[in-house]
Amino acid sequence: MSAPSLQPPPAAATRILDRIEALARVSEQPDGLTRIYLSPQHAQANALVGGWMREAGLAVHVDAAGNLVGRREGERPGLPCLMLGSHLDSVRNAGRYDGMLGVLTAIECVAALGPRPLPFAIEVVGFGDEEGVRFQATMLGSRAVAGTFDPALLDLRDAGGTTMREAMAAFGLDPSAVGSAARRREDVLAYVEYHIEQGPVLEAEGLPVGVVTAINGQQRFRIQVDGMAGHSGTVPMRLRQDALAAAAECVLAAERIAAGLPDAVATVGQLAPSPGATNVIPGRAVFSLDVRSPRDADRMRVAAAIVDECRAIATRRRVAIDIAQTHELSSCACAAWLQDQVAAAIAADGHRVLALPSGAGHDAMAMVALTDVAMLFLRCRDGISHHPAEAITAEDAATGARVLQAFIERFEPRA
Ligand code: GLV
Ligand code: MN
Ligand code: MN
């Protein structure tokens, strides 16, 4: 990363970073950041960020899916909008920039526009769910806005057994009205998301920002293995049906299979054996599986091979296996006309334009069902993300804000 500027960071970057700190304190646990969909912390974040939106002159509401939406009218009320934003939820024990930086920077850019009317409206959205931590299905907020939220998802349960339907009602939403969060195609000119890169490429290139070409597709599964619990001291090894041992073999199979195709990745990030006692053979193991690739055909091939192998392992080990796909999103291309405009804003700020793909998922993948999308990436320290060590410099925060501002000011809707 470049040496920190000796100049004090501009006021906009200072305000963005101060707000990032304040928002990071809205967390399930006091010593780290965890903020999941439809939680009390989600409501607190909407209230806090909604206040900053109002200060920036935006008219604010929470939509039928719990997304926070701020709108600035254009030359006359009701014009189609340029939609900016990202998500306000986090993974468990998260970094504080993933998602939040894009929302708070967009608010700052809108504030900097002042009263000058533009020939289009601007909306800043803080999506309620991108990470999918609570219900396994991801991008619930942006899917609702894009009109692709499947009402069957309302029956998904969180780890505590609460359905999404119940969680929405507890949040003050009407689960039967989620569809009304969907926006009309003619009302949205484009969706542009500013986000930390979450990888090491920009840092390695010595660049603060880059323009995204495409986002890798992804699939997620919930896999449950049922064997037989028993006494750890009395059941001989040859007579066991250990669900955790079977799951462990599945984890290694996923690693091996994904490693066999270039650019494909597979991750088991959750694994819960039960009943969970030192002296009891695990009778059940439930684990997650996340598979990604820039090429959808490869991703599907890897996922299918892992699923087949998990079934074969279960048969050989005489355990039952239930494999449910909870989520699938195709890879998403960023629109060339929008990439050109993001690239022009980067160049106008004096940087070489680097175009790069995104390995991480983003709300833009859901929004592409509604409108053309593009992304501006900001470098982050050591490429670390989904970790409390996620970091950016104040100088880079200022650069990202300037570039996004330049993009907004020069934005030309597609002819
Ligand atoms: C979201 O950050 C994802 O890539 O899963
Ligand atoms: Mn994330
Ligand atoms: Mn994110």
Coordinates of C-alpha atoms and ligand atoms in Angstrom, one line a residue:
M1 CA 0.0 0.0 0.0
S2 CA 1.2 3.5 -0.6
A3 CA 2.6 5.5 2.4
P4 CA -0.1 7.4 4.3
S5 CA -0.6 10.9 3.1
L6 CA 1.1 13.5 5.3
Q7 CA -1.9 15.8 4.6
P8 CA -4.8 15.5 6.9
P9 CA -7.5 13.5 5.1
P10 CA -10.3 15.6 3.6
A11 CA -13.3 16.1 5.7
A12 CA -15.4 13.8 3.6
A13 CA -13.1 10.8 4.3
T14 CA -12.8 11.7 8.0
R15 CA -16.6 11.7 8.2
I16 CA -16.9 8.4 6.3
L17 CA -14.4 6.7 8.6
D18 CA -15.9 8.1 11.8
R19 CA -19.3 6.8 10.7
I20 CA -17.8 3.4 9.8
E21 CA -16.5 3.3 13.4
A22 CA -19.9 4.3 14.8
L23 CA -21.7 1.8 12.7
A24 CA -19.3 -1.0 13.6
R25 CA -20.5 -0.5 17.2
V26 CA -24.0 -1.6 16.2
S27 CA -23.2 -5.2 16.8
E28 CA -24.6 -8.4 18.4
Q29 CA -21.4 -8.7 20.5
P30 CA -19.5 -5.8 22.1
D31 CA -16.0 -7.0 21.1
G32 CA -16.5 -7.4 17.3
L33 CA -18.9 -6.8 14.5
T34 CA -21.8 -9.1 13.8
R35 CA -25.0 -7.7 12.3
I36 CA -27.5 -10.1 10.7
Y37 CA -30.7 -9.6 8.8
L38 CA -33.8 -8.6 10.7
S39 CA -32.0 -8.5 14.0
P40 CA -32.4 -5.6 16.5
Q41 CA -28.9 -4.4 15.3
H42 CA -30.3 -4.3 11.7
A43 CA -33.1 -1.9 12.9
Q44 CA -30.5 0.2 14.9
A45 CA -28.2 0.4 11.8
N46 CA -31.2 1.5 9.6
A47 CA -32.0 4.2 12.2
L48 CA -28.4 5.4 12.4
V49 CA -27.7 5.4 8.7
G50 CA -31.2 6.8 7.9
G51 CA -30.3 9.8 10.1
W52 CA -27.1 10.4 8.0
M53 CA -29.1 10.0 4.8
R54 CA -31.6 12.7 6.1
E55 CA -28.7 15.0 6.9
A56 CA -27.5 14.6 3.3
G57 CA -30.9 15.7 2.1
L58 CA -32.3 12.3 1.2
A59 CA -36.0 11.3 1.7
V60 CA -35.7 8.1 3.7
H61 CA -37.8 4.9 4.1
V62 CA -37.4 1.3 5.0
D63 CA -38.8 -0.9 2.2
A64 CA -40.9 -4.1 2.5
A65 CA -37.8 -6.3 2.8
G66 CA -36.1 -4.1 5.5
N67 CA -33.8 -2.3 3.1
L68 CA -32.9 1.3 3.9
V69 CA -33.6 3.6 0.9
G70 CA -32.7 7.3 0.6
R71 CA -33.9 9.3 -2.4
R72 CA -32.8 12.6 -3.9
E73 CA -35.0 13.9 -6.6
G74 CA -33.7 15.1 -9.9
E75 CA -34.7 18.2 -11.9
R76 CA -38.3 17.2 -11.3
P77 CA -39.9 14.7 -8.9
G78 CA -40.3 11.1 -10.1
L79 CA -37.4 10.9 -12.6
P80 CA -35.7 7.5 -13.0
C81 CA -32.8 7.0 -10.6
L82 CA -29.2 6.1 -10.6
M83 CA -29.1 3.6 -7.7
L84 CA -26.0 3.5 -5.5
G85 CA -25.4 1.4 -2.4
S86 CA -24.3 -1.9 -0.9
H87 CA -25.3 -3.8 2.3
L88 CA -25.5 -3.0 6.0
D89 CA -25.4 -6.6 7.2
S90 CA -22.2 -8.5 8.1
V91 CA -20.7 -11.9 8.5
R92 CA -19.9 -13.1 12.0
N93 CA -16.9 -11.3 13.6
A94 CA -16.7 -9.2 10.4
G95 CA -14.6 -6.4 9.1
R96 CA -16.2 -3.0 9.2
Y97 CA -15.8 -1.9 5.5
D98 CA -17.5 -4.8 3.6
G99 CA -20.8 -3.3 2.5
M100 CA -20.8 -0.3 4.8
L101 CA -18.1 1.7 3.0
G102 CA -20.2 1.7 -0.2
V103 CA -23.4 3.0 1.5
L104 CA -21.7 5.6 3.7
T105 CA -19.5 6.9 0.8
A106 CA -22.6 7.2 -1.5
I107 CA -24.3 9.3 1.2
E108 CA -21.3 11.5 1.5
C109 CA -21.2 12.0 -2.3
V110 CA -24.8 12.9 -2.5
A111 CA -24.3 15.4 0.3
A112 CA -21.5 17.0 -1.7
L113 CA -23.8 17.5 -4.7
G114 CA -25.6 20.2 -2.7
P115 CA -28.9 21.6 -4.0
R116 CA -27.7 21.5 -7.7
P117 CA -30.4 19.5 -9.6
L118 CA -29.3 16.6 -11.8
P119 CA -31.2 15.3 -14.8
F120 CA -31.9 12.1 -12.9
A121 CA -32.8 11.1 -9.3
I122 CA -30.3 9.3 -7.1
E123 CA -31.2 6.6 -4.6
V124 CA -28.8 5.2 -2.0
V125 CA -29.7 1.8 -0.7
G126 CA -28.4 0.0 2.4
F127 CA -29.5 -3.6 1.7
G128 CA -30.6 -5.6 4.8
D129 CA -29.1 -8.9 3.7
E130 CA -26.3 -9.7 1.4
E131 CA -24.2 -12.1 3.4
G132 CA -26.9 -14.7 4.0
V133 CA -25.6 -15.5 7.4
R134 CA -29.0 -16.0 9.1
F135 CA -31.0 -18.0 6.6
Q136 CA -28.3 -19.3 4.3
A137 CA -30.0 -17.8 1.2
T138 CA -28.1 -14.6 0.4
M139 CA -28.9 -11.2 -1.1
L140 CA -32.4 -11.3 0.2
G141 CA -32.6 -7.5 0.3
S142 CA -31.3 -6.9 -3.2
R143 CA -33.4 -9.8 -4.6
A144 CA -36.5 -8.2 -3.2
V145 CA -35.6 -4.9 -4.9
A146 CA -34.8 -6.7 -8.1
G147 CA -38.1 -8.5 -8.0
T148 CA -36.6 -12.0 -7.8
F149 CA -37.4 -12.7 -4.1
D150 CA -39.0 -16.2 -4.0
P151 CA -41.7 -16.2 -1.3
A152 CA -40.8 -19.9 -0.6
L153 CA -37.7 -18.4 1.1
L154 CA -40.0 -17.1 3.9
D155 CA -40.1 -20.7 5.2
L156 CA -36.3 -20.9 5.7
R157 CA -35.4 -21.2 9.4
D158 CA -32.4 -19.6 11.2
A159 CA -30.2 -21.7 13.6
G160 CA -32.7 -21.0 16.4
G161 CA -35.6 -22.4 14.4
T162 CA -37.2 -18.9 13.6
T163 CA -38.6 -18.7 10.1
M164 CA -37.9 -15.7 7.9
R165 CA -41.6 -15.0 8.0
E166 CA -41.6 -14.8 11.8
A167 CA -38.4 -12.7 11.8
M168 CA -39.9 -10.2 9.3
A169 CA -43.0 -9.9 11.5
A170 CA -40.9 -9.3 14.6
F171 CA -39.0 -6.6 12.6
G172 CA -42.3 -4.9 11.9
L173 CA -42.6 -6.0 8.3
D174 CA -45.5 -7.7 6.6
P175 CA -44.0 -10.9 5.1
S176 CA -46.8 -11.2 2.6
A177 CA -45.8 -7.8 1.2
V178 CA -42.1 -8.4 0.4
G179 CA -43.0 -8.3 -3.3
S180 CA -43.8 -4.7 -3.0
A181 CA -40.1 -3.8 -2.5
A182 CA -39.6 -4.7 -6.2
R183 CA -38.7 -1.7 -8.3
R184 CA -39.9 -1.1 -11.9
R185 CA -37.3 -1.5 -14.6
E186 CA -38.2 1.9 -16.1
D187 CA -37.6 3.7 -12.7
V188 CA -33.9 2.6 -12.4
L189 CA -31.2 3.7 -14.8
A190 CA -28.4 1.6 -13.4
Y191 CA -27.1 0.2 -10.1
V192 CA -23.5 1.1 -9.2
E193 CA -21.8 -0.4 -6.1
Y194 CA -18.6 0.8 -4.5
H195 CA -17.0 -1.8 -2.3
I196 CA -13.6 -2.9 -0.9
E197 CA -11.9 -5.4 -3.2
Q198 CA -11.7 -8.1 -0.5
G199 CA -8.6 -9.5 -2.3
P200 CA -5.0 -8.5 -2.9
V201 CA -4.9 -7.5 -6.6
L202 CA -5.2 -3.7 -6.3
E203 CA -2.6 -3.6 -3.5
A204 CA -0.2 -5.7 -5.6
E205 CA -0.7 -3.3 -8.5
G206 CA -0.1 -0.2 -6.4
L207 CA -3.5 1.1 -7.3
P208 CA -6.2 2.5 -4.9
V209 CA -9.2 1.8 -7.1
G210 CA -10.3 -0.5 -10.0
V211 CA -13.3 -1.2 -12.2
V212 CA -15.0 -4.6 -11.9
T213 CA -15.6 -6.6 -15.1
A214 CA -17.7 -9.5 -13.7
I215 CA -18.7 -11.3 -10.5
N216 CA -18.2 -15.0 -10.0
G217 CA -21.3 -17.2 -9.7
Q218 CA -22.0 -19.1 -6.5
Q219 CA -24.0 -21.9 -5.0
R220 CA -24.6 -22.9 -1.4
F221 CA -25.8 -26.1 0.2
R222 CA -26.9 -27.3 3.6
I223 CA -25.8 -30.9 4.1
Q224 CA -27.0 -33.1 7.0
V225 CA -25.4 -36.4 7.8
D226 CA -27.2 -38.8 10.1
G227 CA -25.4 -41.7 11.6
M228 CA -25.8 -43.3 15.1
A229 CA -24.8 -41.6 18.3
G230 CA -23.3 -43.9 20.9
H231 CA -20.9 -44.4 23.8
S232 CA -17.4 -43.3 22.9
G233 CA -15.9 -46.0 25.1
T234 CA -18.0 -49.0 24.1
V235 CA -18.7 -49.0 20.4
P236 CA -15.8 -50.6 18.5
M237 CA -14.5 -48.6 15.5
R238 CA -15.8 -51.1 12.9
L239 CA -19.4 -50.8 14.2
R240 CA -19.6 -47.1 14.2
Q241 CA -21.7 -44.8 12.1
D242 CA -20.0 -41.6 13.0
A243 CA -21.7 -38.6 11.3
L244 CA -18.8 -36.2 11.9
A245 CA -16.2 -38.5 10.5
A246 CA -18.3 -38.9 7.4
A247 CA -18.7 -35.1 7.2
A248 CA -15.0 -34.6 7.6
E249 CA -14.4 -36.9 4.6
C250 CA -16.9 -34.8 2.6
V251 CA -15.0 -31.6 3.5
L252 CA -11.8 -33.0 2.2
A253 CA -13.5 -34.2 -1.0
A254 CA -14.9 -30.7 -1.6
E255 CA -11.3 -29.3 -1.2
R256 CA -9.8 -31.9 -3.6
I257 CA -12.5 -31.6 -6.3
A258 CA -12.5 -27.7 -6.4
A259 CA -8.7 -27.7 -6.6
G260 CA -9.0 -29.8 -9.8
L261 CA -10.5 -26.9 -11.8
P262 CA -8.8 -23.6 -12.4
D263 CA -10.4 -20.7 -10.5
A264 CA -13.0 -22.9 -8.9
V265 CA -13.3 -22.6 -5.1
A266 CA -15.3 -24.7 -2.5
T267 CA -15.6 -23.9 1.2
V268 CA -17.1 -25.5 4.2
G269 CA -17.5 -22.7 6.7
Q270 CA -19.9 -24.2 9.1
L271 CA -19.8 -27.7 10.7
A272 CA -22.0 -28.6 13.7
P273 CA -21.8 -32.1 15.2
S274 CA -24.3 -33.2 17.7
P275 CA -25.0 -34.0 20.4
G276 CA -21.6 -32.4 21.0
A277 CA -20.1 -34.2 24.0
T278 CA -16.6 -35.6 24.4
N279 CA -17.7 -39.1 25.2
V280 CA -20.5 -39.4 22.6
I281 CA -20.0 -40.5 19.0
P282 CA -21.6 -37.7 16.9
G283 CA -24.9 -39.0 15.6
R284 CA -25.5 -36.0 13.4
A285 CA -23.4 -33.4 11.6
V286 CA -24.7 -30.5 9.6
F287 CA -22.4 -28.5 7.4
S288 CA -22.5 -25.7 4.8
L289 CA -20.9 -25.8 1.3
D290 CA -20.2 -22.8 -0.8
V291 CA -18.9 -23.3 -4.4
R292 CA -17.8 -20.5 -6.8
S293 CA -16.3 -20.0 -10.2
P294 CA -16.1 -17.3 -12.8
R295 CA -17.6 -19.8 -15.3
D296 CA -21.1 -21.1 -14.4
A297 CA -20.5 -24.4 -16.2
D298 CA -17.4 -25.1 -14.1
R299 CA -19.2 -24.1 -10.9
M300 CA -22.1 -26.4 -11.6
R301 CA -19.7 -29.2 -12.6
V302 CA -17.7 -28.9 -9.3
A303 CA -20.8 -28.6 -7.2
A304 CA -22.4 -31.7 -8.8
A305 CA -19.1 -33.7 -8.4
I306 CA -18.9 -32.8 -4.7
V307 CA -22.6 -33.7 -4.1
D308 CA -22.0 -37.1 -5.9
E309 CA -18.9 -37.8 -3.8
C310 CA -20.7 -36.9 -0.6
R311 CA -23.4 -39.4 -1.4
A312 CA -20.8 -42.1 -2.2
I313 CA -19.1 -41.4 1.1
A314 CA -22.4 -41.6 3.0
T315 CA -23.2 -45.0 1.4
R316 CA -19.8 -46.4 2.1
R317 CA -20.0 -45.3 5.7
R318 CA -23.6 -46.4 6.2
V319 CA -24.9 -43.0 7.2
A320 CA -27.9 -41.1 5.8
I321 CA -27.3 -37.8 3.9
D322 CA -29.6 -35.0 3.0
I323 CA -28.3 -32.4 0.6
A324 CA -30.3 -29.2 0.0
Q325 CA -29.2 -26.4 -2.2
T326 CA -30.1 -23.1 -0.4
H327 CA -28.8 -20.6 -2.9
E328 CA -27.6 -20.2 -6.5
L329 CA -26.6 -17.1 -8.4
S330 CA -25.1 -17.0 -11.8
S331 CA -22.0 -15.1 -12.6
C332 CA -22.8 -11.5 -13.5
A333 CA -21.2 -9.3 -16.1
C334 CA -20.9 -5.6 -15.4
A335 CA -22.3 -3.5 -18.3
A336 CA -19.7 -2.2 -20.7
W337 CA -21.2 1.3 -21.0
L338 CA -21.2 1.6 -17.2
Q339 CA -17.7 0.2 -16.8
D340 CA -16.5 2.8 -19.3
Q341 CA -18.0 5.6 -17.2
V342 CA -16.4 4.2 -14.0
A343 CA -13.1 3.8 -15.8
A344 CA -13.4 7.5 -17.0
A345 CA -13.9 8.6 -13.4
I346 CA -10.9 6.6 -12.2
A347 CA -8.7 8.1 -15.0
A348 CA -10.0 11.6 -14.3
D349 CA -8.7 11.2 -10.7
G350 CA -5.3 10.4 -12.2
H351 CA -5.0 6.6 -11.8
R352 CA -4.2 3.9 -14.3
V353 CA -7.4 2.0 -14.9
L354 CA -7.2 -1.6 -13.9
A355 CA -10.2 -3.9 -14.8
L356 CA -10.6 -6.9 -12.5
P357 CA -13.2 -9.7 -11.8
S358 CA -14.7 -10.1 -8.3
G359 CA -14.4 -13.4 -6.5
A360 CA -16.7 -12.2 -3.7
G361 CA -20.4 -12.0 -4.2
H362 CA -22.1 -8.6 -4.2
D363 CA -25.7 -7.1 -4.3
A364 CA -25.0 -6.2 -7.9
M365 CA -25.4 -9.9 -8.8
A366 CA -29.0 -9.7 -7.7
M367 CA -29.6 -6.2 -9.1
V368 CA -28.6 -7.3 -12.6
A369 CA -32.0 -8.9 -12.9
L370 CA -33.5 -5.4 -12.7
T371 CA -31.0 -3.1 -14.4
D372 CA -27.4 -2.7 -15.7
V373 CA -24.8 -2.9 -13.0
A374 CA -21.2 -1.8 -12.4
M375 CA -18.8 -1.8 -9.5
L376 CA -15.9 0.4 -8.3
F377 CA -13.4 -1.5 -6.1
L378 CA -11.1 0.1 -3.4
R379 CA -8.0 -1.6 -2.2
C380 CA -7.9 -3.0 1.3
R381 CA -4.9 -3.9 3.4
D382 CA -3.3 -7.3 2.6
G383 CA -6.5 -8.2 0.7
I384 CA -8.1 -9.3 4.0
S385 CA -11.8 -9.4 4.3
H386 CA -14.6 -11.2 6.3
H387 CA -12.2 -10.7 9.2
P388 CA -11.8 -8.0 11.9
A389 CA -8.4 -7.0 10.4
E390 CA -10.1 -5.6 7.3
A391 CA -8.6 -2.1 6.8
I392 CA -8.3 0.8 4.4
T393 CA -6.3 4.0 4.6
A394 CA -7.9 7.4 5.0
E395 CA -6.2 8.5 1.9
D396 CA -7.8 5.7 -0.1
A397 CA -11.2 6.4 1.5
A398 CA -10.8 10.0 0.1
T399 CA -9.7 8.7 -3.3
G400 CA -12.7 6.3 -3.5
A401 CA -15.1 9.1 -2.5
R402 CA -13.6 11.4 -5.2
V403 CA -13.9 8.8 -7.9
L404 CA -17.5 7.9 -7.0
Q405 CA -18.3 11.6 -6.9
A406 CA -16.8 12.1 -10.3
F407 CA -18.7 9.2 -11.7
I408 CA -22.0 10.5 -10.3
E409 CA -21.4 14.0 -11.7
R410 CA -20.5 12.8 -15.2
F411 CA -23.1 10.0 -15.2
E412 CA -24.9 9.7 -18.6
P413 CA -27.8 7.3 -18.7
R414 CA -27.6 4.7 -21.5
A415 CA -28.8 6.3 -24.7
Ligands
GLV1 C1 -20.2 -12.1 0.3 O1 -19.4 -11.4 0.8 C2 -19.9 -13.4 -0.3 O2 -19.0 -13.3 -1.3 O3 -20.3 -14.4 0.1
MN2 MN -19.1 -10.0 2.6
MN3 MN -20.0 -7.2 0.7

